[in-house]
XYZ file of C-alpha atoms in Angstrom:
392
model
C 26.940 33.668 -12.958
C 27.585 29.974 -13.501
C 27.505 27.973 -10.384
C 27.953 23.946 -10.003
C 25.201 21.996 -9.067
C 25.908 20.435 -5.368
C 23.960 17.729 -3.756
C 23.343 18.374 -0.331
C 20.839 15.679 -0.004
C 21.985 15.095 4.070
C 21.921 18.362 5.185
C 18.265 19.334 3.638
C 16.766 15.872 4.572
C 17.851 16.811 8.571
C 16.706 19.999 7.684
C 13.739 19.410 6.415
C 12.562 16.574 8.786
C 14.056 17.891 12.164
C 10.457 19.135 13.258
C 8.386 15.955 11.652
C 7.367 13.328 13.863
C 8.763 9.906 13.544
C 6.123 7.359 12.556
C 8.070 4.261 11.702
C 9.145 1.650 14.140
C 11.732 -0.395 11.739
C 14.083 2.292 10.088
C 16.372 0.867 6.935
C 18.600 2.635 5.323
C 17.258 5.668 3.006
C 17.034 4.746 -0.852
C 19.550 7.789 -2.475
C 17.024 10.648 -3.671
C 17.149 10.895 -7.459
C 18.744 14.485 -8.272
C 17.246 16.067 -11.239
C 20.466 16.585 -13.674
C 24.222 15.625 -13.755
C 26.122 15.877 -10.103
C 28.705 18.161 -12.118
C 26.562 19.900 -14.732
C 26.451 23.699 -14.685
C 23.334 25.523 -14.159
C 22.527 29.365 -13.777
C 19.937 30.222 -11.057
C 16.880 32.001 -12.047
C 13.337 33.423 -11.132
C 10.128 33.189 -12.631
C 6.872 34.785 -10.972
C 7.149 33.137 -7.122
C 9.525 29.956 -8.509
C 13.280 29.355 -8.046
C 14.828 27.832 -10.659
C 18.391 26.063 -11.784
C 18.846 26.631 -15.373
C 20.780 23.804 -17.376
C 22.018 23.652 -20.637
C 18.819 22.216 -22.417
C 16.186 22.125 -19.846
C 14.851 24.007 -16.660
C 14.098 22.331 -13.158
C 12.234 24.319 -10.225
C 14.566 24.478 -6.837
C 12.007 26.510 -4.555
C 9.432 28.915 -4.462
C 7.952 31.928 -2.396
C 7.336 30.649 0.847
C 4.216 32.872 0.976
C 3.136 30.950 -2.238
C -0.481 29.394 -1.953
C -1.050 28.367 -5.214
C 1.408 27.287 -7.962
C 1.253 27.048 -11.745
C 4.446 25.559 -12.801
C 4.828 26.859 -16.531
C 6.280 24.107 -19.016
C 8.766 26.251 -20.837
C 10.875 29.062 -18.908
C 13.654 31.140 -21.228
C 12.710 28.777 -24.290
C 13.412 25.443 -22.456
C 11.555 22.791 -21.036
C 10.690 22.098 -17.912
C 11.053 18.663 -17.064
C 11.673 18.548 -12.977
C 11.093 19.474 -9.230
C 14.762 18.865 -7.098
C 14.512 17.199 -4.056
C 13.054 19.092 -1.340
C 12.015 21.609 -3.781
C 8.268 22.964 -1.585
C 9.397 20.430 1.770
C 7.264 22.772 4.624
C 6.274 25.392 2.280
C 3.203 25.044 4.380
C 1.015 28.149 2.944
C 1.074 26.115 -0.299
C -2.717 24.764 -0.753
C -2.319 23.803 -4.469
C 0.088 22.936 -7.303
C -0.569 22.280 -11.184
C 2.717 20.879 -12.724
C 2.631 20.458 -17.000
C 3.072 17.294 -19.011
C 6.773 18.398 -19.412
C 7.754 17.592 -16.143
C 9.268 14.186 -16.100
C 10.986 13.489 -12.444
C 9.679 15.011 -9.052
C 12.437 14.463 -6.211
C 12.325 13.006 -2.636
C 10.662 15.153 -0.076
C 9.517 17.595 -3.214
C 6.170 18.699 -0.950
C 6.937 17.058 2.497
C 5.185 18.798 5.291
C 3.092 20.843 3.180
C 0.438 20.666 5.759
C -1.840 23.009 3.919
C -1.914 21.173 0.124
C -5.409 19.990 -0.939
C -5.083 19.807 -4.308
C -2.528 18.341 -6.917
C -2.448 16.572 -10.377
C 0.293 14.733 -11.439
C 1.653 14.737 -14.534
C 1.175 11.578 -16.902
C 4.988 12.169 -17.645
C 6.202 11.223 -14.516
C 7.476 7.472 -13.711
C 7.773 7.193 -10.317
C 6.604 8.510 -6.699
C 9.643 9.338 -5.069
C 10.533 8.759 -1.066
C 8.836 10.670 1.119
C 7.707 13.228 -1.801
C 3.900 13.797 0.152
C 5.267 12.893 3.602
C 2.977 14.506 6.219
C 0.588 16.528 3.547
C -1.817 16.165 6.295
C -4.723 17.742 4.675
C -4.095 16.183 1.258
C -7.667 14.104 0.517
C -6.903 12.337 -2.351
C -4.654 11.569 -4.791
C -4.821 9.390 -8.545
C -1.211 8.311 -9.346
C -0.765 8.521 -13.188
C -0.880 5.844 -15.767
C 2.973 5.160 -16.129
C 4.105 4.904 -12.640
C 6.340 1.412 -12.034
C 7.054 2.879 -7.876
C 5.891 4.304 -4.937
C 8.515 5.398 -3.007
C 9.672 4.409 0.762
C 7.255 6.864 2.928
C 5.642 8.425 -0.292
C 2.465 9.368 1.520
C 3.209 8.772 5.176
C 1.179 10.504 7.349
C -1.428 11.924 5.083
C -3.766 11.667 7.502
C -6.309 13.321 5.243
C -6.241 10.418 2.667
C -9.176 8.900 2.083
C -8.707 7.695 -1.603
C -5.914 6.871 -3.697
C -5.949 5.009 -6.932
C -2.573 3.017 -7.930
C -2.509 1.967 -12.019
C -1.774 -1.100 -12.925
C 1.604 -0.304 -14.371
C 3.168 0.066 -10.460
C 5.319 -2.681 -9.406
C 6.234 -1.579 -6.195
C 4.969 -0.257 -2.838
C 7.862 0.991 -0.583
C 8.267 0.708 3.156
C 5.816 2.902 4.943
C 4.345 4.220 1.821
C 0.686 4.806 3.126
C 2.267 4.643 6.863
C -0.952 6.051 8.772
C -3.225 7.466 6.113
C -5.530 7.123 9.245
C -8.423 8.153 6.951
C -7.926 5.781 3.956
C -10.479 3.350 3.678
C -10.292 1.248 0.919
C -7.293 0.781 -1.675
C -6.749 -1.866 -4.645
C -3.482 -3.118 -5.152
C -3.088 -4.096 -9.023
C -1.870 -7.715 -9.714
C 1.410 -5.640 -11.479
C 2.315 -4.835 -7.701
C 5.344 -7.943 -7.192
C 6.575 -6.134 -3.951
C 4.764 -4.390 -0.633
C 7.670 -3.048 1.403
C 7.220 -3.279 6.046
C 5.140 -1.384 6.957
C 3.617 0.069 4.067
C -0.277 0.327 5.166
C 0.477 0.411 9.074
C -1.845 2.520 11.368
C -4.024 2.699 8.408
C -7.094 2.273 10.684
C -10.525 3.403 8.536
C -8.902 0.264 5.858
C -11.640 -2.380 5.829
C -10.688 -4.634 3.523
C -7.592 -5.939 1.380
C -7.059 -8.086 -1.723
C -3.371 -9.091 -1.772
C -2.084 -9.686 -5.740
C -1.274 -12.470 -7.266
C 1.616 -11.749 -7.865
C 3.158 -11.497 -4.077
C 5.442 -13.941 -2.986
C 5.658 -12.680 0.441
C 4.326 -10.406 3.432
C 6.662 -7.882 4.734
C 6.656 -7.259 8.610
C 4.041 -4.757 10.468
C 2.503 -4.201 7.128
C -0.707 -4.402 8.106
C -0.423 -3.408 12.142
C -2.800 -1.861 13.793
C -5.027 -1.704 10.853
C -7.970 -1.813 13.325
C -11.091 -1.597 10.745
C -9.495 -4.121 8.826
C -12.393 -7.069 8.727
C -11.070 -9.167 5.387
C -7.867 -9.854 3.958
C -7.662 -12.491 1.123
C -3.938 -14.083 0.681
C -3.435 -15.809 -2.767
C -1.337 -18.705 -3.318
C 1.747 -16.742 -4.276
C 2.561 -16.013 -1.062
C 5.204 -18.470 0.711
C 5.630 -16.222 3.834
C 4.159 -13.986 6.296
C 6.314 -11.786 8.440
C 6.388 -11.132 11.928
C 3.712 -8.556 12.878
C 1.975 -8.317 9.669
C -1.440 -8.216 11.149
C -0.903 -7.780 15.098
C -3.343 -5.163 16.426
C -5.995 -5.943 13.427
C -8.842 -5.895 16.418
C -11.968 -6.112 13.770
C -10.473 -9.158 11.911
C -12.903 -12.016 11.893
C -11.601 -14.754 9.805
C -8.339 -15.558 7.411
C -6.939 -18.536 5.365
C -3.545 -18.856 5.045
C -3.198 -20.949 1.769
C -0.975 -24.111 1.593
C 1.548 -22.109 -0.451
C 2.633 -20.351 2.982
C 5.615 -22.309 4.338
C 6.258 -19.834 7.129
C 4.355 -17.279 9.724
C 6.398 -14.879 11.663
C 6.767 -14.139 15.235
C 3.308 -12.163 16.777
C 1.674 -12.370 12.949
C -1.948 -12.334 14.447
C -1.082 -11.118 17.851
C -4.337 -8.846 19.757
C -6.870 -9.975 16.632
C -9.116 -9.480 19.264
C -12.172 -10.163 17.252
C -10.310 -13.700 15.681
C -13.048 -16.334 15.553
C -10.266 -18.961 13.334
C -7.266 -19.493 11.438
C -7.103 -21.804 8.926
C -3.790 -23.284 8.046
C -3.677 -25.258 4.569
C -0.310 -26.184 4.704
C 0.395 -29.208 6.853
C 3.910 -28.692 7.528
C 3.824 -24.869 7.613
C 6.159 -23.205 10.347
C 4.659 -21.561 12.780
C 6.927 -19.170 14.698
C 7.128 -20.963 18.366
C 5.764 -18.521 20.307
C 2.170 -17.795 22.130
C 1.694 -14.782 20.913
C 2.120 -15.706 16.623
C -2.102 -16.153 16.719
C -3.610 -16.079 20.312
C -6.922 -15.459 19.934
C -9.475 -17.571 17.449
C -9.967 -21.610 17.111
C -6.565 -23.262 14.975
C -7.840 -24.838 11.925
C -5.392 -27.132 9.854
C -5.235 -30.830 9.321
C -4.561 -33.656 11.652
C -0.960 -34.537 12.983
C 0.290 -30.898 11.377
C 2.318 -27.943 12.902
C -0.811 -25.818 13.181
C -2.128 -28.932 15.539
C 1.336 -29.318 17.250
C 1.023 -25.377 18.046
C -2.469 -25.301 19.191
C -1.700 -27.964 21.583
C 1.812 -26.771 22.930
C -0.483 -23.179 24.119
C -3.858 -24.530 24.927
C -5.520 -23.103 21.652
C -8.647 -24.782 20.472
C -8.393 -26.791 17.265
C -10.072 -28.065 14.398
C -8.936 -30.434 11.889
C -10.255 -29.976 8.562
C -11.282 -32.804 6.277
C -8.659 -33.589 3.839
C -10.760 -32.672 0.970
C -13.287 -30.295 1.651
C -16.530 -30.427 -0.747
C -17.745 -26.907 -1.975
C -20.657 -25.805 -3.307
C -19.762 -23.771 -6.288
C -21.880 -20.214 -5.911
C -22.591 -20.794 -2.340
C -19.681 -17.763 -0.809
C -21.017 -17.517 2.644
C -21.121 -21.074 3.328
C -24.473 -21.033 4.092
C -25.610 -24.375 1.928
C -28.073 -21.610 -0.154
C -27.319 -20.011 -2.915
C -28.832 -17.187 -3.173
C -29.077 -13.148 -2.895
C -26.408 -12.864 -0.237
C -23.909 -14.724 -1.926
C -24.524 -12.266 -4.585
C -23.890 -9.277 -2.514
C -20.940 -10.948 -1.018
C -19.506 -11.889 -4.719
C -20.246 -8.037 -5.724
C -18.991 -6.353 -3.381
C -15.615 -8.236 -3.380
C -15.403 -7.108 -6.966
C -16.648 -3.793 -6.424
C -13.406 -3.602 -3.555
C -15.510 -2.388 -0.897
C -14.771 -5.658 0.861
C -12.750 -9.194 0.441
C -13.872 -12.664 -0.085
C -11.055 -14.874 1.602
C -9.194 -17.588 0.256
C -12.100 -20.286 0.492
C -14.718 -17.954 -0.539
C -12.827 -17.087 -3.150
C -13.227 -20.910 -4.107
C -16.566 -20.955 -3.783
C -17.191 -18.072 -6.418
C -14.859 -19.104 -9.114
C -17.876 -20.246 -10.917
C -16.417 -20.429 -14.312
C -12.663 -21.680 -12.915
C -10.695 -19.642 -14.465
C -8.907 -18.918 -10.810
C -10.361 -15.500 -11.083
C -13.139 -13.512 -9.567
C -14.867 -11.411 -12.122
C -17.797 -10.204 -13.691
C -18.516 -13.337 -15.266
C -18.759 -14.906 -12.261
C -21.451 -12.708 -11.030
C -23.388 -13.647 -14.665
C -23.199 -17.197 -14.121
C -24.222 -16.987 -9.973
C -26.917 -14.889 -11.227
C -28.021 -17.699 -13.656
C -27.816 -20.468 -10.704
C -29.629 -18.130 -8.641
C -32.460 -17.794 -11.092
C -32.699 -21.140 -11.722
């Protein structure tokens, strides 16, 4: 019998999330969940093995599945057509499901598709698909890793929140965007690169991530969203490029192992408690003389103020009794020496590889010092030319 396909996107989302704890402290307004076919177009409801599935004139998507399902091989043709998509909701708490293999012919995968399945391990993605819809993995809590296909231009608001299993995930260089709360604590992940494609990181998005150690922002970010990195308590190096014009409030409050940052002199602003409880803050360095500094004691209050004499960063440091530095106006590097030790030698090495390597970050300055080739990039033939001054 031919039925008409009705979105009921509300009612399962409340459904579905009613017993899921709520992680995120700034809620916006849900981004619509992308529904698989035509609001009006007629399907025919099927079954095939454990699946549910809506039948439409020229293609196939799976609705649900046994409950008691633990593994899933999603065929890609059922009744001579294609499958080519997962509805919204489709496995949300199916939580004896440990693993899923979906074909090359599926080509969407809707919001919430395998939220709360606390039991999944193991999944491969499809090359087909283009995008990583909200809250699609929300709370797979024993989900370990994940490689997000070739292809993908967005990762979804919540997309992995609370995969507190995570330890890995690898994001291509064709995403653009990271959605608020995406990795929202992945309390296990500890090291991710963001591609220079990535133009947007929504609030929130690595939050509570607290094995993280260290973070290369892209080029290609103009600004940092709010709480993005709170409470990121391994965190020990971020490097900000000189895309970035702003810093939102809380970005980095709660970031207890972080040592050292530069803010560039591209930054023109720093939200309200951006560094608040760094606990482990040695100094700030502010390159922008006229940079404004939310007015409050609690924007950085631990760490000595560096910036440049008669600037905000000064006027701040004074107004709350926070040591200062003033910087020189032109500071004179050694090219190859990273660590600032006035050697060049092994160390800086290690420090230059490992940066490259992403198991940690150089910052802003050190960054400097191992563009040996000035090309404003750190690469591998920057290692071959420190390795020829080292040799020397």
């Amino acid at each position: 019998m031919k039925v008409r396909k009705v979105i009921s996107g509300i009612m399962a989302s409340a459904l579905l999330f009613s017993s899921i704890p709520v992680y995120m402290s700034n809620i916006v307004p849900a981004v619509p969940m992308t529904a698989g076919a035509a609001d009006d177009e007629e399907y025919i409801t099927g079954t095939y093995e454990t699946l549910t599935y809506n039948k439409y004139s020229d293609h196939i998507e799976i609705s649900s599945c046994d409950k008691t399902a633990e593994t899933i091989i999603i065929p890609d043709m059922i009744e001579n057509l294609p499958v080519t998509g997962i509805e919204n909701f489709a496995f949300g708490k199916y939580t004896n499901l440990t693993s899923i293999t979906i074909p090359e012919s599926v080509t969407s995968i809707g919001g919430g598709a395998f939220a709360s399945c606390r039991n999944l391990t193991s999944i491969i993605l499809p090359d087909s698909i283009a995008s990583i819809n909200d809250s699609t993995f929300l709370d797979c809590t024993n989900l370990t890793s994940i490689t997000i296909p070739d292809g993908v231009t967005s990762i979804g608001h919540e997309a992995f929140s609370a995969c507190t299993s995570l330890t890995s995930v690898t994001i291509p260089d064709s995403v653009t965007s990271i959605g608020n709360s995406a990795f929202h604590s992945c309390k296990l992940l500890t090291s991710i690169t963001i591609p220079d494609s990535v133009t947007s990181i929504g609030h929130d998005a690595f939050r509570n991530c607290q094995s993280l150690t260290a973070v290369t922002i892209p080029d290609n970010i103009t600004s940092i969203s709010e709480y993005v990195f709170c409470n990121c308590t391994s965190l020990t190096s971020v490097t900000i490029p000189n895309s970035v014009t702003s810093i939102g409030g809380y970005s980095f409050l709660g970031c207890t192992s972080l040592t050292s940052i530069t803010i560039p002199d591209s930054v023109s602003s720093i939200g309200y408690s951006t560094f608040r409880d760094c606990t482990d803050l040695t100094s700030v360095t502010i390159k922008n003389p006229d940079c404004e500094i939310y007015d409050s004691e609690y924007t950085i209050n631990n760490g000595t103020i560096c910036g440049y004499d008669n600037s905000t960063a000064q006027a701040y440091a004074e107004k709350y009794g926070y040591t200062f530095r003033i910087l020189s106006e032109k500071t004179e590097y050694k090219t190859g020496d990273v660590n600032a030790d006035d050697e060049i030698g092994i160390a800086d090495l290690v420090l230059l590889s490992r940066h490259i390597l992403a198991e940690s970050a150089l910052t802003a300055e050190q960054c400097e010092r191992a563009d040996l080739i000035r090309d404003n990039r750190i690469d591998v033939f920057d290692i071959i030319e420190l390795k020829k001054l080292i040799t020397q």
